[in-house]
Coordinates of C-alpha atoms and ligand atoms in Angstrom, one line a residue:
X1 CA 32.0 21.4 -20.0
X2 CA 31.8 18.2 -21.9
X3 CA 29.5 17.2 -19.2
X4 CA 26.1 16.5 -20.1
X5 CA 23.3 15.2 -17.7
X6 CA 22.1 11.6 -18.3
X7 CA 18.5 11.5 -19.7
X8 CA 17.3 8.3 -17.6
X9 CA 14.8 6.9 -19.7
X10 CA 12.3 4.7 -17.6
X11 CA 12.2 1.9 -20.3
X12 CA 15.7 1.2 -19.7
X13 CA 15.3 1.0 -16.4
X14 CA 12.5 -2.0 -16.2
X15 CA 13.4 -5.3 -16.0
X16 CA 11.0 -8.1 -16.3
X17 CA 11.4 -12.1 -14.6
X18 CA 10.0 -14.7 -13.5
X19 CA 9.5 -15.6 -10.0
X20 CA 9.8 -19.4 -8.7
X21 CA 6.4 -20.0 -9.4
X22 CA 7.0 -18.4 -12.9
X23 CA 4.5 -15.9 -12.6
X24 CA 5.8 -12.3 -14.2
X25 CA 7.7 -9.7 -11.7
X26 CA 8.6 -6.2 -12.7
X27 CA 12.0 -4.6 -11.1
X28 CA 12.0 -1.2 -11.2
X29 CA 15.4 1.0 -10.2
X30 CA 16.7 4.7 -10.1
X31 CA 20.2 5.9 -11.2
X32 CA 21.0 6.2 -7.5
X33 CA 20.5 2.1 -6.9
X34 CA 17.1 2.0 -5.6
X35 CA 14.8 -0.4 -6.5
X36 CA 11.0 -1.6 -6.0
X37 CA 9.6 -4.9 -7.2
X38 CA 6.3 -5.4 -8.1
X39 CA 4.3 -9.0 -8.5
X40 CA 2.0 -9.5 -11.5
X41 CA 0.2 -11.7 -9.0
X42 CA -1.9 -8.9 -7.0
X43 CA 0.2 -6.2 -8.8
X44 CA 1.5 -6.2 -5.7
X45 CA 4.6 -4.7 -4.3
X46 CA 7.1 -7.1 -2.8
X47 CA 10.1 -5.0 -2.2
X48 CA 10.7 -1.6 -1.7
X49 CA 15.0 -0.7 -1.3
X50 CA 16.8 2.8 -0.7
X51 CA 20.4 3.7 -2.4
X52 CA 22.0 1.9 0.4
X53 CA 20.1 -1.5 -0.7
X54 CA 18.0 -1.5 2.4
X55 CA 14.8 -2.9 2.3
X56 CA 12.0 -0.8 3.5
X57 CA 8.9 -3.4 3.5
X58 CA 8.2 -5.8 5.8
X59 CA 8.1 -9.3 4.8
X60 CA 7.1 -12.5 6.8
X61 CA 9.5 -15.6 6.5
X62 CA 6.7 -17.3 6.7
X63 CA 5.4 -15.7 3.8
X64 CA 3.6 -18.0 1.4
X65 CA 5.0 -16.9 -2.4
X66 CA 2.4 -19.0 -3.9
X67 CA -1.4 -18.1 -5.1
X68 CA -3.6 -18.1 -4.9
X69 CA -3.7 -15.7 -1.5
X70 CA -1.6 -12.6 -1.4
X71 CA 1.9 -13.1 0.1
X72 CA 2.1 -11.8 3.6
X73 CA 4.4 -8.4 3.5
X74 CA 5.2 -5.4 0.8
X75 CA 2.0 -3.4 -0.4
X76 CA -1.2 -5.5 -1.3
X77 CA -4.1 -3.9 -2.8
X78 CA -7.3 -4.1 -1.2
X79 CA -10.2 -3.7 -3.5
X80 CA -13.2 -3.9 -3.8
X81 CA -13.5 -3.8 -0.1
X82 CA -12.0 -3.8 2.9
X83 CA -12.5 -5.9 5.9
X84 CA -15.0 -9.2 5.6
X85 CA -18.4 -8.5 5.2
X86 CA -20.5 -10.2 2.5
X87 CA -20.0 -12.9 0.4
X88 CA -16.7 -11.6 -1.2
X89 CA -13.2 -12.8 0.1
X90 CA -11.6 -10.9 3.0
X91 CA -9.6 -7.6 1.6
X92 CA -11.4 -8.4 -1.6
X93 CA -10.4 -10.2 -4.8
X94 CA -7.9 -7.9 -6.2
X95 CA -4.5 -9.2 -3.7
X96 CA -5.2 -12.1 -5.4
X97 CA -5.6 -12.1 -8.9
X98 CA -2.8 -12.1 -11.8
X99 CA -3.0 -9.1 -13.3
X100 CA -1.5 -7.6 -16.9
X101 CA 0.7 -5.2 -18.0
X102 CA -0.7 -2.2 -19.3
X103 CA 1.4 -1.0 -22.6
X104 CA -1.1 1.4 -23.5
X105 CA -2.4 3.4 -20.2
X106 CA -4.8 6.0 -20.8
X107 CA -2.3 9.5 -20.0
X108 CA -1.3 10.7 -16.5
X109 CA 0.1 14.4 -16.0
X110 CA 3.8 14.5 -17.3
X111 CA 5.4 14.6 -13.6
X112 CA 3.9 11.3 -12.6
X113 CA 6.5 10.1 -15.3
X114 CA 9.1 12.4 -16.2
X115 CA 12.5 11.1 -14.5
X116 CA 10.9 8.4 -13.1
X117 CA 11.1 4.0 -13.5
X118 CA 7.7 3.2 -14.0
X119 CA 5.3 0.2 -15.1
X120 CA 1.4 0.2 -15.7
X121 CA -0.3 -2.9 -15.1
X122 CA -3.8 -3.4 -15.5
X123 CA -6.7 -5.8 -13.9
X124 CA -10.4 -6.3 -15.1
X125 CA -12.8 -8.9 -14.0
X126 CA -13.3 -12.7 -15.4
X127 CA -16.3 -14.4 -15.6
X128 CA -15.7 -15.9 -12.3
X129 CA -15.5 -12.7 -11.0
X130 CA -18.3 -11.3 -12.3
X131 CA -20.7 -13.8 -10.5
X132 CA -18.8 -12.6 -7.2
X133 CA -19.0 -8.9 -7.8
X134 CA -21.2 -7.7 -10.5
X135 CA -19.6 -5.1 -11.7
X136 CA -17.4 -4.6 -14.6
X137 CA -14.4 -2.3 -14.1
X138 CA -10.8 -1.3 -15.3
X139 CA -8.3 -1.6 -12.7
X140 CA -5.2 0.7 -13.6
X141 CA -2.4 0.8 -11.4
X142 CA 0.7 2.8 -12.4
X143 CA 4.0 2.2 -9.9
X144 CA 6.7 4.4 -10.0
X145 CA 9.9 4.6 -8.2
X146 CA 11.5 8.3 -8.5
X147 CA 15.5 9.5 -8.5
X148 CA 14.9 10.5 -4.6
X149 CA 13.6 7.1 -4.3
X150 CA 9.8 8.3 -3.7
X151 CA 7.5 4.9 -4.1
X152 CA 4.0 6.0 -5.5
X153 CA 1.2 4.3 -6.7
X154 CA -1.5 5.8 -8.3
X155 CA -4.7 3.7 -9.0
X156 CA -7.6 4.8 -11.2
X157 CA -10.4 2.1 -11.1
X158 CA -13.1 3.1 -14.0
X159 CA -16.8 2.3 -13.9
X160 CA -17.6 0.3 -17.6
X161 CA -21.1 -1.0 -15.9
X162 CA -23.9 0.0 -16.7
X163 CA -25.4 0.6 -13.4
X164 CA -23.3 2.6 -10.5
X165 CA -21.2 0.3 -7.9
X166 CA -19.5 1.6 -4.8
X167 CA -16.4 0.2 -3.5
X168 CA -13.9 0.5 -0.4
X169 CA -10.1 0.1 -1.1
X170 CA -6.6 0.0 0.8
X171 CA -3.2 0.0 0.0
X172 CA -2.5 -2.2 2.8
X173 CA 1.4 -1.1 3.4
X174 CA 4.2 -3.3 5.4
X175 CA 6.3 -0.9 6.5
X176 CA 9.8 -2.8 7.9
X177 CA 10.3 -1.5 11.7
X178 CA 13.6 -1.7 14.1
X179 CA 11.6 -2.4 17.3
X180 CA 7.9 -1.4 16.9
X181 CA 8.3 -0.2 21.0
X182 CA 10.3 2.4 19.4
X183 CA 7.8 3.5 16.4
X184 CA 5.5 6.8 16.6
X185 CA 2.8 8.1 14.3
X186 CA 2.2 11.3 14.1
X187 CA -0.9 12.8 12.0
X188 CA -4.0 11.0 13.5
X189 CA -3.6 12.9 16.9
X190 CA -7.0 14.1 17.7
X191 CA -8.8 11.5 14.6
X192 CA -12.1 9.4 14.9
X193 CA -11.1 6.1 14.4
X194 CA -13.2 2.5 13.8
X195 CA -12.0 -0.3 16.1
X196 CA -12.3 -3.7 14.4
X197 CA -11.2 -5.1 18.1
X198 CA -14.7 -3.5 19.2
X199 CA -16.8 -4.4 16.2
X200 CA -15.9 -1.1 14.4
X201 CA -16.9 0.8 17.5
X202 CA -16.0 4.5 16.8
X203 CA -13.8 6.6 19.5
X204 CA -11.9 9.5 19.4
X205 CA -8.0 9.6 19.4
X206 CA -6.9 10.9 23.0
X207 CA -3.2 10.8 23.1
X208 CA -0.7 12.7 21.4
X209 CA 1.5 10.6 18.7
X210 CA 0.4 7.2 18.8
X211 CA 2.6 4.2 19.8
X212 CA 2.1 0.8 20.6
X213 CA 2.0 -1.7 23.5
X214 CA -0.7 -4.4 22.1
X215 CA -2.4 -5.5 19.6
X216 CA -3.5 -2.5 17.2
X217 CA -6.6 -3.0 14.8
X218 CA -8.0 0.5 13.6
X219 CA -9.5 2.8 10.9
X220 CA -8.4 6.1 11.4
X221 CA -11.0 8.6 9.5
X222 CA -10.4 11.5 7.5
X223 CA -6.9 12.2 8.0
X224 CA -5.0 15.0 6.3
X225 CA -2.6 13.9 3.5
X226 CA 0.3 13.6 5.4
X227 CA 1.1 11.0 7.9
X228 CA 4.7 10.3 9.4
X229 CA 6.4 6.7 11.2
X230 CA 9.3 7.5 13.2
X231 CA 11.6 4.9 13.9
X232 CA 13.4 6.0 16.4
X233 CA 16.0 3.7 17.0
X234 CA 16.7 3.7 13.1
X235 CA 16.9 7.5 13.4
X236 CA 14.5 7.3 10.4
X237 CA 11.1 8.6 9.2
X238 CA 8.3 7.1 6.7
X239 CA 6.0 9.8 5.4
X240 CA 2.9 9.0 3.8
X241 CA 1.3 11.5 1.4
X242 CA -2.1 10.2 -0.4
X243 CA -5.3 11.7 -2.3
X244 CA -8.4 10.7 -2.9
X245 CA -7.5 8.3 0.5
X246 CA -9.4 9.8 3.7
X247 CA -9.3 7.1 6.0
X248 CA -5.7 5.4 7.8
X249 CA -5.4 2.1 8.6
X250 CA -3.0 0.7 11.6
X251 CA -2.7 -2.8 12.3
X252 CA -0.3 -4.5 14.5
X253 CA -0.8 -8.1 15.4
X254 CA 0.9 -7.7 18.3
X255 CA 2.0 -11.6 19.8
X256 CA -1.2 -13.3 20.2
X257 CA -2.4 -13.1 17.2
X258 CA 0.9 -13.3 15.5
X259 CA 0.8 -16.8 17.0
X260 CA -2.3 -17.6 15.1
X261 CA -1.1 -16.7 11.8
X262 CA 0.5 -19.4 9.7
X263 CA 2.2 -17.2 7.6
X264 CA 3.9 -15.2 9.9
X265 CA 6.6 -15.5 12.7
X266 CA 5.5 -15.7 16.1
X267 CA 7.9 -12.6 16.9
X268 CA 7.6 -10.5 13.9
X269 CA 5.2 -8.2 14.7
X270 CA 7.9 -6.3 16.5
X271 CA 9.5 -6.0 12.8
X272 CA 6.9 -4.3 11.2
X273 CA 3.5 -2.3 10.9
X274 CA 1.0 -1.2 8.7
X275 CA -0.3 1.6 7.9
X276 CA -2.4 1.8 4.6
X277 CA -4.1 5.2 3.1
X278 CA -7.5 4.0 2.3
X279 CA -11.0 4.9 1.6
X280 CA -13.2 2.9 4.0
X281 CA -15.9 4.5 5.8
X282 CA -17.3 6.4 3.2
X283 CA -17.6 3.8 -0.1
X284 CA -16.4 5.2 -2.8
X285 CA -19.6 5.1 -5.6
X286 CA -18.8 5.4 -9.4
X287 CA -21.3 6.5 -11.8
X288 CA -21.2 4.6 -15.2
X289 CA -18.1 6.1 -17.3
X290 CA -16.3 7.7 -13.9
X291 CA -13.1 7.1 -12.2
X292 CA -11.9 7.3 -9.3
X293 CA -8.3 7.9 -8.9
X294 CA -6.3 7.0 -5.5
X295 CA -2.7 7.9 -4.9
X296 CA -0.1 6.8 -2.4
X297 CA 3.7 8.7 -1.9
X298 CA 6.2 6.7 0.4
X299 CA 9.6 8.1 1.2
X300 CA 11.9 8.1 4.3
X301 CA 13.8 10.9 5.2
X302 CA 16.3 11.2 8.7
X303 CA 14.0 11.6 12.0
X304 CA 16.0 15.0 12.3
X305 CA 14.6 16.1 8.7
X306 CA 10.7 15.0 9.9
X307 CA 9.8 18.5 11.2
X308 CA 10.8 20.6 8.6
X309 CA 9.6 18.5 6.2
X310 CA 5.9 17.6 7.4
X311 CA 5.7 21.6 7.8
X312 CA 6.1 21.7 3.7
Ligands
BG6_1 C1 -5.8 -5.6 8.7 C2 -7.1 -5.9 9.3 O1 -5.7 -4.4 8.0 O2 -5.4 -6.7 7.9 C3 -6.9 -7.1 10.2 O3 -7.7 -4.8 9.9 C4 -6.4 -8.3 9.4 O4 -8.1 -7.4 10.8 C5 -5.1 -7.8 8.7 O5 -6.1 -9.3 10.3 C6 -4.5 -8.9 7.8 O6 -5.4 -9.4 6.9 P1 -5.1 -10.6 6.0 O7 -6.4 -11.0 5.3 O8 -4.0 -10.2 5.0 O9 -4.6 -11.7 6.9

Protein backbone atom coordinates (compact mmCIF):
# COMPACT_ATOMS: atom_id res chain seq x y z
CA UNK A 1 0.00 0.00 0.00
CA UNK A 2 2.84 2.19 -0.90
CA UNK A 3 4.13 1.41 2.45
CA UNK A 4 7.15 -0.35 2.79
CA UNK A 5 9.00 -1.31 6.03
CA UNK A 6 12.27 0.59 6.73
CA UNK A 7 15.39 -1.74 6.48
CA UNK A 8 17.35 -0.29 9.62
CA UNK A 9 20.74 -0.88 8.70
CA UNK A 10 23.04 -0.90 11.85
CA UNK A 11 25.89 1.11 10.14
CA UNK A 12 23.69 3.97 9.88
CA UNK A 13 22.87 3.79 13.11
CA UNK A 14 26.53 4.12 14.87
CA UNK A 15 27.96 7.22 15.63
CA UNK A 16 31.39 7.63 16.75
CA UNK A 17 32.97 10.88 19.22
CA UNK A 18 35.15 11.82 21.24
CA UNK A 19 34.77 12.15 24.92
CA UNK A 20 36.46 15.21 26.94
CA UNK A 21 39.42 13.35 27.46
CA UNK A 22 39.30 12.49 23.61
CA UNK A 23 39.34 9.02 23.90
CA UNK A 24 36.83 7.20 21.20
CA UNK A 25 32.91 6.60 22.29
CA UNK A 26 30.55 4.57 20.20
CA UNK A 27 26.57 5.72 20.34
CA UNK A 28 24.58 3.22 19.38
CA UNK A 29 20.44 3.91 18.88
CA UNK A 30 17.21 2.04 17.63
CA UNK A 31 14.50 3.44 15.31
CA UNK A 32 12.36 3.74 18.47
CA UNK A 33 15.01 6.42 20.20
CA UNK A 34 16.91 4.21 22.42
CA UNK A 35 20.32 4.45 22.78
CA UNK A 36 23.48 2.81 24.60
CA UNK A 37 26.94 4.30 24.74
CA UNK A 38 29.89 2.45 24.95
CA UNK A 39 33.66 3.74 26.02
CA UNK A 40 36.71 2.61 23.98
CA UNK A 41 38.38 2.98 27.35
CA UNK A 42 37.28 -0.53 29.13
CA UNK A 43 34.80 -1.01 26.19
CA UNK A 44 32.78 -0.25 28.68
CA UNK A 45 29.18 0.79 28.69
CA UNK A 46 28.40 4.20 30.08
CA UNK A 47 24.82 4.72 29.26
CA UNK A 48 22.06 2.60 28.61
CA UNK A 49 18.44 4.82 27.63
CA UNK A 50 14.79 3.39 26.83
CA UNK A 51 12.42 5.24 23.97
CA UNK A 52 11.37 7.61 26.60
CA UNK A 53 15.24 8.81 26.99
CA UNK A 54 15.52 7.40 30.44
CA UNK A 55 18.63 6.27 31.55
CA UNK A 56 18.78 2.83 32.89
CA UNK A 57 22.46 2.69 34.43
CA UNK A 58 23.63 3.98 37.37
CA UNK A 59 26.21 6.53 37.42
CA UNK A 60 28.17 8.15 40.34
CA UNK A 61 28.56 12.09 40.17
CA UNK A 62 31.47 11.53 41.53
CA UNK A 63 32.47 9.38 38.83
CA UNK A 64 36.00 9.89 37.63
CA UNK A 65 35.77 10.04 33.48
CA UNK A 66 39.46 9.85 33.39
CA UNK A 67 41.99 6.65 33.11
CA UNK A 68 43.32 5.16 33.85
CA UNK A 69 40.72 3.30 36.46
CA UNK A 70 37.28 2.45 35.14
CA UNK A 71 34.59 5.16 35.66
CA UNK A 72 32.38 4.30 38.61
CA UNK A 73 28.71 3.31 36.95
CA UNK A 74 27.29 1.66 33.52
CA UNK A 75 28.72 -1.94 32.72
CA UNK A 76 32.49 -2.53 33.35
CA UNK A 77 34.08 -5.64 32.36
CA UNK A 78 35.80 -7.73 34.72
CA UNK A 79 38.40 -9.94 33.26
CA UNK A 80 40.69 -11.79 33.91
CA UNK A 81 39.51 -12.07 37.36
CA UNK A 82 37.33 -11.07 39.80
CA UNK A 83 37.79 -9.90 43.19
CA UNK A 84 41.70 -9.12 44.48
CA UNK A 85 43.74 -11.97 44.82
CA UNK A 86 47.34 -12.10 43.34
CA UNK A 87 49.36 -9.75 41.91
CA UNK A 88 46.92 -8.48 39.24
CA UNK A 89 44.81 -5.27 39.76
CA UNK A 90 41.45 -5.61 41.52
CA UNK A 91 38.55 -6.63 38.87
CA UNK A 92 41.45 -7.25 36.60
CA UNK A 93 43.05 -5.27 33.79
CA UNK A 94 40.47 -5.28 31.28
CA UNK A 95 38.01 -2.07 32.92
CA UNK A 96 40.95 -0.31 32.27
CA UNK A 97 42.49 -0.59 29.17
CA UNK A 98 41.71 1.23 25.67
CA UNK A 99 40.53 -1.09 23.57
CA UNK A 100 39.89 -1.13 19.45
CA UNK A 101 37.30 -1.39 17.20
CA UNK A 102 36.88 -4.60 15.66
CA UNK A 103 35.92 -4.03 11.73
CA UNK A 104 36.48 -7.52 10.99
CA UNK A 105 34.90 -9.85 13.89
CA UNK A 106 35.14 -13.44 13.32
CA UNK A 107 30.99 -14.32 12.50
CA UNK A 108 28.28 -14.55 15.10
CA UNK A 109 24.73 -16.36 14.27
CA UNK A 110 22.69 -13.88 11.96
CA UNK A 111 20.14 -12.93 15.01
CA UNK A 112 22.79 -11.44 17.16
CA UNK A 113 22.79 -8.85 14.23
CA UNK A 114 19.89 -8.76 12.10
CA UNK A 115 17.77 -5.54 13.07
CA UNK A 116 19.99 -4.62 15.44
CA UNK A 117 22.75 -1.28 16.19
CA UNK A 118 25.78 -2.89 16.92
CA UNK A 119 29.74 -2.35 17.34
CA UNK A 120 32.67 -4.95 17.80
CA UNK A 121 35.42 -3.81 19.65
CA UNK A 122 38.37 -5.85 20.30
CA UNK A 123 41.24 -6.04 23.27
CA UNK A 124 44.56 -8.13 23.25
CA UNK A 125 47.38 -7.82 25.67
CA UNK A 126 50.58 -5.35 25.45
CA UNK A 127 53.75 -6.10 26.51
CA UNK A 128 53.06 -4.59 29.77
CA UNK A 129 50.49 -6.75 30.08
CA UNK A 130 52.03 -9.70 29.37
CA UNK A 131 54.58 -9.49 32.32
CA UNK A 132 51.27 -9.14 34.54
CA UNK A 133 49.26 -11.98 33.06
CA UNK A 134 51.07 -14.33 30.90
CA UNK A 135 48.77 -15.20 28.62
CA UNK A 136 48.06 -14.08 25.20
CA UNK A 137 44.40 -13.73 24.28
CA UNK A 138 41.79 -12.06 21.97
CA UNK A 139 39.27 -10.20 23.72
CA UNK A 140 36.01 -9.77 21.43
CA UNK A 141 33.26 -8.00 22.66
CA UNK A 142 30.23 -7.42 20.39
CA UNK A 143 27.40 -4.73 21.99
CA UNK A 144 24.21 -4.53 20.55
CA UNK A 145 21.19 -2.53 21.25
CA UNK A 146 17.88 -4.15 19.64
CA UNK A 147 14.42 -2.37 18.21
CA UNK A 148 12.78 -3.53 21.70
CA UNK A 149 15.68 -1.92 23.26
CA UNK A 150 17.29 -5.31 24.49
CA UNK A 151 21.10 -4.39 25.65
CA UNK A 152 23.34 -7.53 25.00
CA UNK A 153 26.81 -8.18 25.11
CA UNK A 154 28.35 -11.04 24.04
CA UNK A 155 32.12 -11.64 24.80
CA UNK A 156 34.22 -14.40 23.23
CA UNK A 157 37.84 -14.33 24.82
CA UNK A 158 40.12 -16.83 22.61
CA UNK A 159 43.08 -18.78 23.95
CA UNK A 160 46.33 -17.82 21.28
CA UNK A 161 48.87 -19.25 24.11
CA UNK A 162 50.47 -21.88 23.87
CA UNK A 163 49.85 -23.29 27.18
CA UNK A 164 46.11 -23.38 28.84
CA UNK A 165 45.12 -20.32 31.24
CA UNK A 166 42.01 -20.08 33.34
CA UNK A 167 40.27 -16.99 34.02
CA UNK A 168 37.14 -15.56 36.15
CA UNK A 169 35.06 -12.65 34.55
CA UNK A 170 31.99 -10.21 35.37
CA UNK A 171 29.94 -7.98 33.67
CA UNK A 172 29.79 -5.84 36.64
CA UNK A 173 26.23 -4.07 35.81
CA UNK A 174 24.93 -0.58 37.52
CA UNK A 175 21.57 -0.89 37.33
CA UNK A 176 19.83 2.89 38.16
CA UNK A 177 17.21 2.20 41.19
CA UNK A 178 14.24 4.49 42.50
CA UNK A 179 14.86 3.76 46.21
CA UNK A 180 16.89 0.49 46.66
CA UNK A 181 14.36 -0.17 50.01
CA UNK A 182 11.96 -0.74 47.26
CA UNK A 183 14.13 -3.19 44.97
CA UNK A 184 13.61 -7.19 44.92
CA UNK A 185 15.43 -9.93 43.19
CA UNK A 186 13.96 -12.79 42.37
CA UNK A 187 15.94 -15.88 40.93
CA UNK A 188 18.59 -16.70 43.54
CA UNK A 189 15.89 -17.85 46.16
CA UNK A 190 17.17 -21.00 47.53
CA UNK A 191 21.14 -20.25 45.82
CA UNK A 192 24.64 -20.97 47.51
CA UNK A 193 26.21 -17.87 47.66
CA UNK A 194 30.07 -16.59 48.54
CA UNK A 195 30.19 -13.71 51.13
CA UNK A 196 33.13 -11.42 50.48
CA UNK A 197 31.87 -9.63 53.99
CA UNK A 198 32.87 -13.23 55.52
CA UNK A 199 35.98 -13.96 53.60
CA UNK A 200 33.95 -15.75 50.79
CA UNK A 201 32.32 -17.83 53.47
CA UNK A 202 29.70 -19.96 51.62
CA UNK A 203 25.77 -20.05 53.00
CA UNK A 204 22.76 -20.91 51.63
CA UNK A 205 19.98 -18.35 50.52
CA UNK A 206 17.10 -18.56 53.23
CA UNK A 207 14.54 -16.02 52.34
CA UNK A 208 12.33 -15.77 49.57
CA UNK A 209 13.12 -12.75 47.01
CA UNK A 210 15.95 -10.87 48.26
CA UNK A 211 15.97 -7.21 49.34
CA UNK A 212 18.12 -5.03 51.07
CA UNK A 213 18.69 -3.26 54.42
CA UNK A 214 22.70 -3.04 54.59
CA UNK A 215 25.54 -3.44 53.06
CA UNK A 216 25.27 -6.35 50.32
CA UNK A 217 28.61 -8.06 49.08
CA UNK A 218 27.86 -11.67 47.49
CA UNK A 219 28.48 -14.29 44.77
CA UNK A 220 25.42 -15.99 44.11
CA UNK A 221 26.39 -19.59 42.38
CA UNK A 222 24.92 -21.30 39.69
CA UNK A 223 21.98 -19.50 39.01
CA UNK A 224 19.48 -20.27 36.15
CA UNK A 225 19.62 -17.86 33.25
CA UNK A 226 17.09 -15.73 34.25
CA UNK A 227 17.23 -13.23 37.03
CA UNK A 228 14.57 -10.30 37.53
CA UNK A 229 15.02 -6.55 39.73
CA UNK A 230 11.83 -5.16 40.52
CA UNK A 231 11.53 -1.64 41.21
CA UNK A 232 8.70 -1.29 42.70
CA UNK A 233 8.16 2.20 43.15
CA UNK A 234 9.15 2.68 39.41
CA UNK A 235 6.50 -0.05 38.61
CA UNK A 236 9.34 -1.48 36.59
CA UNK A 237 11.42 -4.71 36.04
CA UNK A 238 15.17 -5.52 34.87
CA UNK A 239 15.51 -9.04 33.63
CA UNK A 240 18.77 -10.49 33.22
CA UNK A 241 19.18 -13.43 30.80
CA UNK A 242 23.01 -14.71 30.41
CA UNK A 243 25.05 -18.01 29.15
CA UNK A 244 27.94 -19.39 29.69
CA UNK A 245 27.57 -16.98 33.22
CA UNK A 246 26.78 -19.42 36.29
CA UNK A 247 27.50 -17.29 39.14
CA UNK A 248 25.40 -13.66 40.20
CA UNK A 249 26.94 -11.08 41.72
CA UNK A 250 25.04 -8.37 44.14
CA UNK A 251 26.79 -5.64 45.64
CA UNK A 252 25.31 -2.75 47.42
CA UNK A 253 27.63 -0.43 49.31
CA UNK A 254 25.11 0.44 51.51
CA UNK A 255 26.27 4.05 53.53
CA UNK A 256 29.36 3.12 55.20
CA UNK A 257 31.15 2.24 52.73
CA UNK A 258 29.68 4.60 50.31
CA UNK A 259 31.32 7.11 52.57
CA UNK A 260 34.68 5.66 51.88
CA UNK A 261 34.56 5.77 48.32
CA UNK A 262 35.91 8.86 46.57
CA UNK A 263 34.15 8.33 43.64
CA UNK A 264 30.87 7.97 44.77
CA UNK A 265 28.12 10.04 46.69
CA UNK A 266 27.72 9.47 50.17
CA UNK A 267 23.86 8.73 49.49
CA UNK A 268 23.87 7.02 46.19
CA UNK A 269 23.82 3.68 47.07
CA UNK A 270 20.08 4.13 47.49
CA UNK A 271 20.20 5.01 43.60
CA UNK A 272 21.51 1.99 42.34
CA UNK A 273 22.67 -1.78 42.51
CA UNK A 274 24.56 -4.30 40.84
CA UNK A 275 24.01 -7.22 39.73
CA UNK A 276 26.56 -8.81 37.26
CA UNK A 277 26.24 -12.43 35.49
CA UNK A 278 29.58 -13.86 36.01
CA UNK A 279 31.71 -16.89 36.01
CA UNK A 280 33.58 -16.84 39.40
CA UNK A 281 33.69 -19.88 41.39
CA UNK A 282 34.51 -22.19 38.88
CA UNK A 283 37.55 -20.49 36.60
CA UNK A 284 36.89 -20.69 33.35
CA UNK A 285 40.17 -22.81 31.73
CA UNK A 286 40.88 -22.47 27.86
CA UNK A 287 42.75 -24.92 26.05
CA UNK A 288 45.16 -23.42 23.39
CA UNK A 289 42.89 -22.44 20.16
CA UNK A 290 39.44 -22.47 22.40
CA UNK A 291 36.92 -19.85 23.23
CA UNK A 292 34.95 -19.20 25.59
CA UNK A 293 31.89 -17.17 24.79
CA UNK A 294 29.85 -15.24 27.66
CA UNK A 295 26.62 -13.47 26.96
CA UNK A 296 24.55 -10.92 28.87
CA UNK A 297 20.52 -9.76 27.75
CA UNK A 298 19.25 -6.60 29.75
CA UNK A 299 15.70 -5.28 29.19
CA UNK A 300 12.96 -3.74 31.41
CA UNK A 301 9.58 -4.56 31.04
CA UNK A 302 6.37 -3.13 33.48
CA UNK A 303 6.44 -5.04 37.08
CA UNK A 304 2.85 -6.13 35.91
CA UNK A 305 4.51 -7.95 32.69
CA UNK A 306 7.33 -9.73 35.19
CA UNK A 307 5.35 -12.99 35.72
CA UNK A 308 4.33 -13.79 32.47
CA UNK A 309 7.31 -13.05 31.11
CA UNK A 310 9.99 -14.84 33.47
CA UNK A 311 7.51 -17.98 32.92
CA UNK A 312 8.68 -17.74 29.01
C1 LIG B 1 31.97 -5.56 43.88
C2 LIG B 1 32.87 -6.25 44.83
O1 LIG B 1 31.47 -6.40 42.94
O2 LIG B 1 32.70 -4.50 43.30
C3 LIG B 1 33.13 -5.26 45.94
O3 LIG B 1 32.32 -7.45 45.29
C4 LIG B 1 33.77 -4.01 45.36
O4 LIG B 1 33.89 -5.84 46.93
C5 LIG B 1 32.94 -3.49 44.23
O5 LIG B 1 33.90 -3.06 46.36
C6 LIG B 1 33.51 -2.28 43.52
O6 LIG B 1 34.79 -2.53 43.07
P1 LIG B 1 35.66 -1.39 42.45
O7 LIG B 1 37.03 -1.97 42.24
O8 LIG B 1 35.02 -1.00 41.15
O9 LIG B 1 35.66 -0.26 43.43
Amino acid sequence: MGHSAAVWDHRTAIEVTKDWNGIDQVVLRNPQGASARVSLHGGQVTSWRNEQGEELLFTSSKAIFKPPKAMRGGIPICFPQFGNCGSLEQHGFARNKLWTIDNNPPPLPPNDSHGKSFVDLLLKPSEEDLKGWPHSFEFRLRISLAADGVLTLISRIRNINGRPFSFSFAYHTYLSVSDISEVRIEGLETLDYLDNLCQRERFTEQGDAITFESEVDRVYLSSSHLIAVLDHEKKRTFVIRKEGLPDVVVWNPWDKKSKAMADFGDEEYKQMLCVDGAAIEKPITLKPGEEWTGRLELSVVPSSFCSEYLDH
